[in-house]
Coordinates of C-alpha atoms in Angstrom, one line a residue:
X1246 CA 132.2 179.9 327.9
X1247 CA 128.8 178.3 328.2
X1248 CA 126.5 179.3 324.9
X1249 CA 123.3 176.6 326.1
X1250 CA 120.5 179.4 328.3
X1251 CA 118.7 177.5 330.9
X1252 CA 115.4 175.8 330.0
X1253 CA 112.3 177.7 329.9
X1254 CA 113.1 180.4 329.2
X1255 CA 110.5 183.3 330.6
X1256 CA 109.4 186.1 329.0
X1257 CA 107.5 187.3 332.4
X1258 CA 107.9 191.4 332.2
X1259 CA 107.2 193.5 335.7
X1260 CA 104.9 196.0 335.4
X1261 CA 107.5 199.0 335.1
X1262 CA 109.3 197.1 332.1
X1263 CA 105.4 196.2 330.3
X1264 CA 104.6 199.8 330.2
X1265 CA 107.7 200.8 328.9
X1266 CA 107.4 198.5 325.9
X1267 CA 103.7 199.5 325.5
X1268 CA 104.6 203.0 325.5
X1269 CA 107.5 202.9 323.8
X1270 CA 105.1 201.1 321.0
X1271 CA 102.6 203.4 321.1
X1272 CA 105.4 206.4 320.1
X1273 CA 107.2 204.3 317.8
X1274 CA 103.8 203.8 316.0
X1275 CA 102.8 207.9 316.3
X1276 CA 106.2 208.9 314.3
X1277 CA 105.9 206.1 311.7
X1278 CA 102.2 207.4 311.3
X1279 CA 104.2 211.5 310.9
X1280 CA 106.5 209.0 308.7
X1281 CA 109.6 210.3 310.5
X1282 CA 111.3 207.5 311.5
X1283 CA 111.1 203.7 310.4
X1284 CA 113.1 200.9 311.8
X1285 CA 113.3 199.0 308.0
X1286 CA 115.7 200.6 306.4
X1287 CA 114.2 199.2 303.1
X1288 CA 111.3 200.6 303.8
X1289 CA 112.7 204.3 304.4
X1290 CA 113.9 205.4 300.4
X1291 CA 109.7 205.0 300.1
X1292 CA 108.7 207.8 302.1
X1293 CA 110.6 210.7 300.3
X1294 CA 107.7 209.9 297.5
X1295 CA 104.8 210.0 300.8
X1296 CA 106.1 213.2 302.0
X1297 CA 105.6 214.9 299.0
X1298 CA 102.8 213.3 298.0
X1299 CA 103.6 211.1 295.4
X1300 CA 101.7 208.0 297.0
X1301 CA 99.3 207.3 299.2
X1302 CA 99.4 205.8 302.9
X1303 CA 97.8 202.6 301.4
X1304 CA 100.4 202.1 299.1
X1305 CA 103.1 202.5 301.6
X1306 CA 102.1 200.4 304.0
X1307 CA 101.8 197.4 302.2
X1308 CA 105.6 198.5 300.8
X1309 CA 105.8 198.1 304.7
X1310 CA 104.5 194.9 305.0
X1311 CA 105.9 193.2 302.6
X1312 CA 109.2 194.2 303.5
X1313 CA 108.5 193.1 307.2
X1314 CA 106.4 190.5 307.7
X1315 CA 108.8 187.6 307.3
X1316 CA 111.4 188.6 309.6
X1317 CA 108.4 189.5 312.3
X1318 CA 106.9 186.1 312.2
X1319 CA 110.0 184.2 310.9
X1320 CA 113.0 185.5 313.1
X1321 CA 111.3 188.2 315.7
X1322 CA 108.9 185.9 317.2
X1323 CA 111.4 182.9 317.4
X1324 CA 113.7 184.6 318.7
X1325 CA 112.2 186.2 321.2
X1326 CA 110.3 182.9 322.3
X1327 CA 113.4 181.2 322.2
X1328 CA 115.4 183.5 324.5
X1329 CA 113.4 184.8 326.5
X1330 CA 114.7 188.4 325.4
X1331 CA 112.7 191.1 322.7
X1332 CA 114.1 192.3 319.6
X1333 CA 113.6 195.0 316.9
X1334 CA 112.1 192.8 314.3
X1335 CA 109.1 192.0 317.1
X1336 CA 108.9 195.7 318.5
X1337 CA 109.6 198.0 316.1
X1338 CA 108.4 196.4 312.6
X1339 CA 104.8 195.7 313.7
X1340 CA 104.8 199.7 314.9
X1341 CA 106.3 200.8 311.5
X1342 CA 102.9 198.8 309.8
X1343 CA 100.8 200.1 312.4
X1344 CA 101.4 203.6 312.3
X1345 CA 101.5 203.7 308.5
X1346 CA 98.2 201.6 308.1
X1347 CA 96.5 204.8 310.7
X1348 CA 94.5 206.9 308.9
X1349 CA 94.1 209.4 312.1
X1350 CA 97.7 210.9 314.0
X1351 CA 95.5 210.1 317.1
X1352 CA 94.7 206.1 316.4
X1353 CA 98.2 205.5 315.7
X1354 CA 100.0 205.5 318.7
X1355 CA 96.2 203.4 320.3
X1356 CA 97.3 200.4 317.8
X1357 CA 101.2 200.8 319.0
X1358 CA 100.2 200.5 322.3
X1359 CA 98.2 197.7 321.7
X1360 CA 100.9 195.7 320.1
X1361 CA 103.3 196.3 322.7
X1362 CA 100.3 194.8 325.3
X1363 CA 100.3 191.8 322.7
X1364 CA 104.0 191.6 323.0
X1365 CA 104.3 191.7 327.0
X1366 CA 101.1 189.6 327.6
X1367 CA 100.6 187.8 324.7
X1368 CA 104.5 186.2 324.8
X1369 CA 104.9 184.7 327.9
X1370 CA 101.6 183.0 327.2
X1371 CA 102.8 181.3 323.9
X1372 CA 105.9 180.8 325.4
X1373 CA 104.7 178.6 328.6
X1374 CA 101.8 176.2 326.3
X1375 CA 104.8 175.5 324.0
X1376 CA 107.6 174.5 326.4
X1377 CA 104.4 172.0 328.4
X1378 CA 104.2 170.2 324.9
X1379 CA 105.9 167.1 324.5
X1380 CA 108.3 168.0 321.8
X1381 CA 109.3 171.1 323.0
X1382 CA 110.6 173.2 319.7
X1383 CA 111.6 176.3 321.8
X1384 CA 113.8 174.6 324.3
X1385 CA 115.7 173.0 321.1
X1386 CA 116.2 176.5 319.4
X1387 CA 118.2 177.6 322.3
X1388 CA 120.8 175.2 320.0
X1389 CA 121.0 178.4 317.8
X1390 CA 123.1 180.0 319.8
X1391 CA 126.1 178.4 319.5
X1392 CA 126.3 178.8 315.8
X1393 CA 125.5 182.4 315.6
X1394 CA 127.5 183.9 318.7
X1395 CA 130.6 182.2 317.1
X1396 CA 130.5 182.5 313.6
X1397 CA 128.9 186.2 313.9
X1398 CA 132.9 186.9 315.2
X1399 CA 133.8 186.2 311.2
X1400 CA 132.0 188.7 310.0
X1401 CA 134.7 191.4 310.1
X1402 CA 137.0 188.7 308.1
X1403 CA 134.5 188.3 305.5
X1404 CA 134.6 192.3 305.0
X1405 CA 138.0 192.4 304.9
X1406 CA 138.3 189.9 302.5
X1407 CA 135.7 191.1 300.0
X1408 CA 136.9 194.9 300.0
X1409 CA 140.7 194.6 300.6
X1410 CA 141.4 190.9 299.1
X1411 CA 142.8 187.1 300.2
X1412 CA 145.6 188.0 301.9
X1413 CA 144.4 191.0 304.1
X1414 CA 141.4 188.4 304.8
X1415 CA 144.1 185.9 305.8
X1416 CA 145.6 188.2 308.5
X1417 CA 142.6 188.9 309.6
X1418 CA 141.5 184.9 309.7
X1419 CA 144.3 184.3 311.8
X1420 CA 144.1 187.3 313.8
X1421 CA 140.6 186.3 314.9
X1422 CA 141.7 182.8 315.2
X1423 CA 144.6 183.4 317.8
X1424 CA 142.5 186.0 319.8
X1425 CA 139.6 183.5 320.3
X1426 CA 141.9 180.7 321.2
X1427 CA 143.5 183.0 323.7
X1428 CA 140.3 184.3 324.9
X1429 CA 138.9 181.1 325.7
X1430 CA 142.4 180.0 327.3
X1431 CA 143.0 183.1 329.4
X1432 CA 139.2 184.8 329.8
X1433 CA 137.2 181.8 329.8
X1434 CA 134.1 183.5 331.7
X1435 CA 134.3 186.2 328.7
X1436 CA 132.5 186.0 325.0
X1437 CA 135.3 183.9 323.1
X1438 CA 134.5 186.4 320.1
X1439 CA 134.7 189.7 321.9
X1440 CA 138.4 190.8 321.5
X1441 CA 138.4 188.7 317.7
X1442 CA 135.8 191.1 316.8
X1443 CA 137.3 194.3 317.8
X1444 CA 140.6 193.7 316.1
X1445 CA 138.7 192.9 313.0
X1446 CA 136.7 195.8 312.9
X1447 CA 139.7 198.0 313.8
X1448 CA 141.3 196.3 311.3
X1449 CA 138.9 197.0 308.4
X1450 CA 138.6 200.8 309.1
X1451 CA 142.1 201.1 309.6
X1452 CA 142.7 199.9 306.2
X1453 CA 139.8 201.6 304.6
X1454 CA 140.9 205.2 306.0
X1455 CA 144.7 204.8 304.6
X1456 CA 142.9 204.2 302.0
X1457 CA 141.4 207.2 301.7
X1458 CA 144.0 209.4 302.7
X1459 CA 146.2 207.8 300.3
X1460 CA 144.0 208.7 297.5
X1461 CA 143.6 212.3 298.5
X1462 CA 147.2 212.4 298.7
X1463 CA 147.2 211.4 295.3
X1464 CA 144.6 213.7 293.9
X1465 CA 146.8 216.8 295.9
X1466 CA 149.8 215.9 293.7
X1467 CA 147.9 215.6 290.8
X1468 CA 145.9 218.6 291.6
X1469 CA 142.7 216.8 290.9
X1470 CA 140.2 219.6 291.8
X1471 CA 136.2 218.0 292.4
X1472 CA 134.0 220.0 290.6
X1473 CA 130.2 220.5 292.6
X1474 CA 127.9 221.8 290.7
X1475 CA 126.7 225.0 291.7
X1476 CA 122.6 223.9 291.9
X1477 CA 123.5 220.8 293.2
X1478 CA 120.1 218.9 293.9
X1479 CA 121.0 216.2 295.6
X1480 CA 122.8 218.6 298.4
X1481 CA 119.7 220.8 298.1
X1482 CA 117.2 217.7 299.0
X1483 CA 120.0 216.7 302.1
X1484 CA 119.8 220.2 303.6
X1485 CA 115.5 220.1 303.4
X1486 CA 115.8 216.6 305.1
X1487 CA 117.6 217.5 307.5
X1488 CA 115.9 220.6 308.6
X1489 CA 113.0 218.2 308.4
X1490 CA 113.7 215.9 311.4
X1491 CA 115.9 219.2 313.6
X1492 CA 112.5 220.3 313.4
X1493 CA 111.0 217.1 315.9
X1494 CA 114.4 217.3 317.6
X1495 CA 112.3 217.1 321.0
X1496 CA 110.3 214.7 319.7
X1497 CA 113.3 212.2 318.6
X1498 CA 114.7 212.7 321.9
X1499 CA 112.1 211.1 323.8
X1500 CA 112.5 208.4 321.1
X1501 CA 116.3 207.9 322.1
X1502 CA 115.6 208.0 325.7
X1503 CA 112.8 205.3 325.6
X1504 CA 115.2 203.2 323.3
X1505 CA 117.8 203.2 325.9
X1506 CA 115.6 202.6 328.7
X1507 CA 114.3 199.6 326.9
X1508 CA 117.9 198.8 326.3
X1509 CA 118.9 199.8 329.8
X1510 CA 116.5 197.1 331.2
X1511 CA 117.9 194.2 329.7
X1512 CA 114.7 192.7 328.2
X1513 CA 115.5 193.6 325.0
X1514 CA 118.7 192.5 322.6
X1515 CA 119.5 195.3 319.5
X1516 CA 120.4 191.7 317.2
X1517 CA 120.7 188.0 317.2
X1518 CA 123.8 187.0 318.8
X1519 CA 122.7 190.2 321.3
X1520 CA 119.7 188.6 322.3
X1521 CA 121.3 185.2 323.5
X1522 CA 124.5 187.4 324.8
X1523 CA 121.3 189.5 327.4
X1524 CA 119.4 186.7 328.1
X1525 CA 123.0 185.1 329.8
X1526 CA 123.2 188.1 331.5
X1527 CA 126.5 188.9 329.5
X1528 CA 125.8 192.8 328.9
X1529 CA 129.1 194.0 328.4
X1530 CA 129.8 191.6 325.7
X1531 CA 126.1 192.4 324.3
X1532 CA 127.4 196.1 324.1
X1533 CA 130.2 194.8 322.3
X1534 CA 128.6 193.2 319.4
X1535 CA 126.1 196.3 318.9
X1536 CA 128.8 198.5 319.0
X1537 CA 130.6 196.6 316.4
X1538 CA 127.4 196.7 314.2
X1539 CA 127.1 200.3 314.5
X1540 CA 129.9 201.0 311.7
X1541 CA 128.0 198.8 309.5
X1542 CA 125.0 201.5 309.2
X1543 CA 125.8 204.3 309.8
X1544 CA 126.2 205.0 306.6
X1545 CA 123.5 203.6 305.4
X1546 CA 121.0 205.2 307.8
X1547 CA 122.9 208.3 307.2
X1548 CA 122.3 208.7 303.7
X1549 CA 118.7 206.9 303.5
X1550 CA 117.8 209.6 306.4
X1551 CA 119.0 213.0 304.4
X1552 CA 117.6 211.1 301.1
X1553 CA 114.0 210.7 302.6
X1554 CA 113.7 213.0 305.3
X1555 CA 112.8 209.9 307.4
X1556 CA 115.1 208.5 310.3
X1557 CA 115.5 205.5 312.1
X1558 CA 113.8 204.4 315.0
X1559 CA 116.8 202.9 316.5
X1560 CA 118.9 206.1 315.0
X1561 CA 122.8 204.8 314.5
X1562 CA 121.6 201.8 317.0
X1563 CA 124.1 203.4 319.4
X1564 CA 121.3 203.8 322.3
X1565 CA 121.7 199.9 322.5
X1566 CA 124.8 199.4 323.5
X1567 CA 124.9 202.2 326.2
X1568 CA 121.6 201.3 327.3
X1569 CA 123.2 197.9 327.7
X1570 CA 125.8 199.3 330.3
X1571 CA 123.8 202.3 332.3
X1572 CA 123.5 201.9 335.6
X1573 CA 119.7 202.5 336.1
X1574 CA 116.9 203.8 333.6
X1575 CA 116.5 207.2 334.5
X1576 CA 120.6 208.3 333.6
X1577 CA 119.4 205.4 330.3
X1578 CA 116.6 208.1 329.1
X1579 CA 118.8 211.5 330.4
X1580 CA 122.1 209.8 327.6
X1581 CA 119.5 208.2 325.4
X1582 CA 117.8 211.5 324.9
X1583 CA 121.4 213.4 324.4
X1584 CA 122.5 211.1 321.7
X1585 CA 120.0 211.3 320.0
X1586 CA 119.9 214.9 319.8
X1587 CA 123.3 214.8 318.8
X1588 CA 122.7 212.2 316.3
X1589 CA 120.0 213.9 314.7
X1590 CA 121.7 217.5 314.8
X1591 CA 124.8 216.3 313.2
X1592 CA 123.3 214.2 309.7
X1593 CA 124.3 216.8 307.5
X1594 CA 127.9 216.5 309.0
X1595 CA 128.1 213.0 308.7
X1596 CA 126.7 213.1 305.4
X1597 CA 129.6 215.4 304.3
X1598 CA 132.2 213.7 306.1
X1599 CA 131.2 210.8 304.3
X1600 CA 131.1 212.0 300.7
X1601 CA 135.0 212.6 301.5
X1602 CA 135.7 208.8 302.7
X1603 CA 134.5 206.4 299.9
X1604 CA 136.6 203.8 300.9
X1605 CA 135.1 204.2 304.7
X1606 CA 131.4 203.9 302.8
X1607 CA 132.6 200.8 301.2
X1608 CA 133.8 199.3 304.3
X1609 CA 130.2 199.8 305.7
X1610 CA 128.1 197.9 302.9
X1611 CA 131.0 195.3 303.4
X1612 CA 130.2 195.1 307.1
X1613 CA 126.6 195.0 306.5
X1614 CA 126.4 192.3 303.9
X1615 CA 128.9 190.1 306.0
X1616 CA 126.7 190.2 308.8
X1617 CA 123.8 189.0 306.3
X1618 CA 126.6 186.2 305.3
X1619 CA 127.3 185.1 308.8
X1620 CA 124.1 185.0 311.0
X1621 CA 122.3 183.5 307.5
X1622 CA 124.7 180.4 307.7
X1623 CA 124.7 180.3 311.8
X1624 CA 121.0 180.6 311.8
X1625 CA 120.5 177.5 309.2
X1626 CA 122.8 176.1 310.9
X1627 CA 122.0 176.6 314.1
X1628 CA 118.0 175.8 312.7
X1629 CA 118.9 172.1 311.9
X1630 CA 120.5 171.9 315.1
X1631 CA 117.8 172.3 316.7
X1632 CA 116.0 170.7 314.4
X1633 CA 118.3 167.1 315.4
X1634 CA 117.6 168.2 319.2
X1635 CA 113.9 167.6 319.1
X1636 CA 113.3 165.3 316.4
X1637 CA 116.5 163.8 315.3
X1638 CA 116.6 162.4 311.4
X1639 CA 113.0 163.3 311.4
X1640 CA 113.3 167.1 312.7
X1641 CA 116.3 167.7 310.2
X1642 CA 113.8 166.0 307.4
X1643 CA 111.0 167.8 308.3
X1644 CA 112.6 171.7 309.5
X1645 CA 115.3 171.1 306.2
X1646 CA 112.4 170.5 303.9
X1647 CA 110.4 173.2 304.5
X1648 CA 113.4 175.3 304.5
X1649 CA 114.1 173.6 300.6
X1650 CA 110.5 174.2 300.1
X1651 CA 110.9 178.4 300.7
X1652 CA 114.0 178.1 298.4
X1653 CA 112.2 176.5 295.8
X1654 CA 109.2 178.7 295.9
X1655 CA 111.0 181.7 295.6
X1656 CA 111.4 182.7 298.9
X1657 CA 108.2 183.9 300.1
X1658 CA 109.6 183.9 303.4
X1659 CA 112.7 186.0 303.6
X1660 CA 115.9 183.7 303.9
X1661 CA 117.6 184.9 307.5
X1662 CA 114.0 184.3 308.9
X1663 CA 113.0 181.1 306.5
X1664 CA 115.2 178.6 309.0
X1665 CA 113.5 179.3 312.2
X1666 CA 110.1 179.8 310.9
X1667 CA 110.7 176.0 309.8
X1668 CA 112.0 174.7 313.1
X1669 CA 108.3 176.3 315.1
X1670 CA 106.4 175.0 311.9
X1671 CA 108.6 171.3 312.4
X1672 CA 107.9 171.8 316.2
X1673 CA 104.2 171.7 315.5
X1674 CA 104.4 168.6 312.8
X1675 CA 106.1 166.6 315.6
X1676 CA 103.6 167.2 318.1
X1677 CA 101.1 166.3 315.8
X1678 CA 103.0 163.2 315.1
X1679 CA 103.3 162.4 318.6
X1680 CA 99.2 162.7 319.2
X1681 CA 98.6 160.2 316.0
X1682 CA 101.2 157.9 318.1
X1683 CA 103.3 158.2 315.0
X1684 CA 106.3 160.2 316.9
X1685 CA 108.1 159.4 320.2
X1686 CA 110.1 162.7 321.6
X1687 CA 114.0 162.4 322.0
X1688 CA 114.9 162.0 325.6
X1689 CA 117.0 165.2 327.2

C-alpha cells in the first residue's frame, strides 16, 4: 500500500462544503459560549466550577487557551496544510476559545463563523505561497505519514502490555505482526494495519471483560456485598448532569448531524493517521481507525460529561466513522442527529455500566495513553523525516534543535504538536537560507 499523497496537496472547499464548516463553527462556538460541550477534554472538569459560578468566563478561557493553543498552531495547522484534509485540533479548539472568550450568547456563534471563513479561505491561501517556495516544507511533511499510519497499528500492543503484562503483549506483538505481513501479502490495495488493529483491540477488551466477570464471580462466592451510601453525592451530581445536557437534546442533535455531515464529506479526518487515511481517499480504513479510537474515550468523555455537566463536541467520536462511510450528507445529518440523541440520552447508563467494569475502564486510559505513546514517536519521527526530505543534515539539525530546544525549555509547546511546529518553523529558516545564498534545496 502506497503511504506518500500526491504533491500539492489542495485545501480548495466548494461552496456547499465552506458553509458547512463555517456553520458548523459558528454552532460549535454558540454551545461552548452555553458551556455545554467542549472538544478538550482537559478543558471540560473546568466548567462544573463555571456552571455554578465558581469562576468567571475570563478565567476559563484562558484555562482554554492554554490547554489548546499548542496543538492548534503546532499539530492542527500542519496537519491540515500538509494533507490537504481538516481536523479537530483546527476546527473545534479555536471555537471552544471563541465561544468561551464571548461575553454575549449572540456574538458567539459571529466569531465561530468567522473562524471557520479563516479556515476555508484562509488555508488554501497559506497552503498554495508555501508549496511556490523553494524549499517546500509542506510537500516534505507528507513524509509523516508513513510513520504514523504504521506504528499507530501498535497501539493496541502497547495497552495490552501495560494492563495485562509481557507475555499477553507478546501475543499480541505477534498477532499484529502476522496480520500486517498477511495483509500486505494478500490485501495489498488495503491499510496494512486495519485487520492488526482490530485483533488487538478485540483482544484487549476481551481480556479486560473476563476480567471482570471473573472478579464478580469471586465477590458472589465470597458474598462481598458493595455498600453505596445512601446520600451518595457523586451519583447525585451525575443524575443533575445529566438532566442538564437531555435538556438541549435538540440542540446536541443538530450538533451530531453537522459533525457527520462534515465527516460524511470527506474533508475532514477525526485524528492523525485519519487525516492521511481521507486525503488517499481510503475511507473505509479511515472509519476503521476512529472506530478503534472510540473505546479509548468513551470512558473518559463519559465520566468528564456526568462530572461537569459539559459534553463533547465530537460526543463518543462515533459520528466520524459513520460519517466516513454514508452515502450522501443528508442520510450523514438524519444518523448523525440519531446518535447523538442516543448518545446523550443514555450517559447515565453508561456511567453505571461502567462503575461495574473497572477492568474495561482501565483498558480505556490504557488505550488512550498508547495512542499518546504511538503517534508521539511516529510524529517525531515522521518530523525528522521530513525534516531530511527538504533539507537533509541541515533540516534534521535545524527541525531536531528546535525540537531539543521545547524539551529543554519546559515544553512551552505541547510535545505531540512540538515536532511539526519545528519542521514549518525549519521550513522557514531554509528559505531564509536559500535567499542569503547560504542554502541550496535538495532535488526531488
Amino acid at each position: 500500500m502506497s503511504t506518500t499523497l500526491a504533491a500539492g496537496t489542495s485545501l480548495d472547499f466548494t461552496l456547499a462544503q465552506q458553509l458547512t464548516v463555517i456553520a458548523l463553527c459558528a454552532l460549535t462556538a454558540y454551545i461552548s459560549h452555553m458551556a455545554l460541550a467542549v472538544f478538550n477534554d482537559g478543558v471540560r472538569p473546568f466548567l462544573l466550577d463555571f456552571i455554578q459560578g465558581r469562576t468567571t468566563r475570563s478565567a476559563t478561557t484562558a484555562v482554554s487557551f492554554g490547554l489548546s493553543a499548542g496543538f492548534i498552531f503546532g499539530l492542527g495547522a500542519p496537519m491540515a496544510l500538509s494533507t490537504g484534509v481538516l481536523n479537530p485540533w483546527l476546527v473545534f479548539l479555536p471555537t471552544d476559545i471563541l465561544g468561551m472568550l464571548s461575553p454575549k450568547k449572540w456574538l458567539a456563534p459571529i466569531l465561530g463563523a468567522a473562524w471557520g471563513a479563516v479556515v476555508v479561505f484562509g488555508l488554501n491561501g497559506a497552503n498554495n505561497v508555501a508549496h511556490d517556495l523553494p524549499v517546500d516544507f509542506l510537500t516534505a511533511m507528507q513524509q509523516m505519514s508513513t510513520p504514523i499510519l504504521f506504528l499507530f497499528t501498535l497501539f493496541p500492543v502497547l495497552a495490552i502490555t501495560k494492563q495485562f503484562g509481557r507475555r499477553w503483549g507478546g501475543v499480541a506483538g505477534g498477532l499484529e505482526l502476522v496480520l500486517v505481513v498477511m495483509t500486505m501479502k494478500l490485501w495489498p490495495n488495503m491499510f496494512a494495519g486495519a485487520l492488526a488493529m482490530a485483533a488487538g483491540v478485540l483482544m484487549l477488551i476481551g481480556l479486560a471483560v473476563s476480567k471482570d466477570v471473573r472478579q464478580r464471580r469471586a465477590d458472589r462466592t465470597a458474598d462481598v456485598v458493595e455498600e453505596v451510601p445512601q446520600d451518595d453525592p457523586m451519583a447525585s451530581l451525575f443524575s443533575a448532569s445529566a438532566a442538564r445536557l437531555r435538556r438541549y437534546l435538540p440542540l446536541f442533535m443538530v450538533l451530531g448531524a453537522g459533525v457527520c455531515v462534515l465527516a460524511q464529506m470527506h474533508i475532514f479526518g477525526g485524528g492523525e493517521a485519519t487525516s492521511f487515511l481521507i486525503a488517499k481517499g481510503q475511507y473505509s480504513e479511515a472509519a476503521q481507525v476512529d472506530f478503534y479510537r472510540v473505546f479509548g474515550f468513551i470512558p473518559l468523555i463519559a465520566t468528564t460529561a456526568l462530572a461537569s455537566g459539559a459534553y463533547g463536541i465530537a460526543g463518543f467520536t462515533l459520528v466520524y466513522p459513520i460519517g466516513y462511510l454514508m452515502p450522501n450528507p443528508f442520510l450523514a445529518a438524519v444518523v448523525g442527529a440519531v446518535v447523538f440523541a442516543v448518545e446523550v440520552l443514555a450517559l447515565s447508563w453508561i456511567g453505571r455500566i461502567l462503575g461495574k467494569l473497572p477492568s474495561v475502564r482501565d483498558s480505556s486510559e490504557h488505550l488512550r495513553s498508547a495512542i499518546g505513546d504511538t503517534l508521539q514517536l511516529a510524529i517525531l519521527f515522521g518530523s525528522l523525516m521530513a525534516a531530511n526530505a527538504m533539507g537533509g543534515g541541515l533540516g534534521i539539525l535545524v527541525v531536531g534543535g528546535l525540537y531539543l530546544l521545547n524539551e529543554a525549555m519546559g515544553r512551552p509547546v505541547v510535545r505531540m504538536a512540538a515536532a511539526p511546529a519545528a519542521v514549518i518553523v525549519g521550513g522557514i529558516v531554509l528559505n531564509i537560507l536559500y535567499w542569503l545564498d547560504l542554502f541550496t534545496p535538495l532535488k526531488g
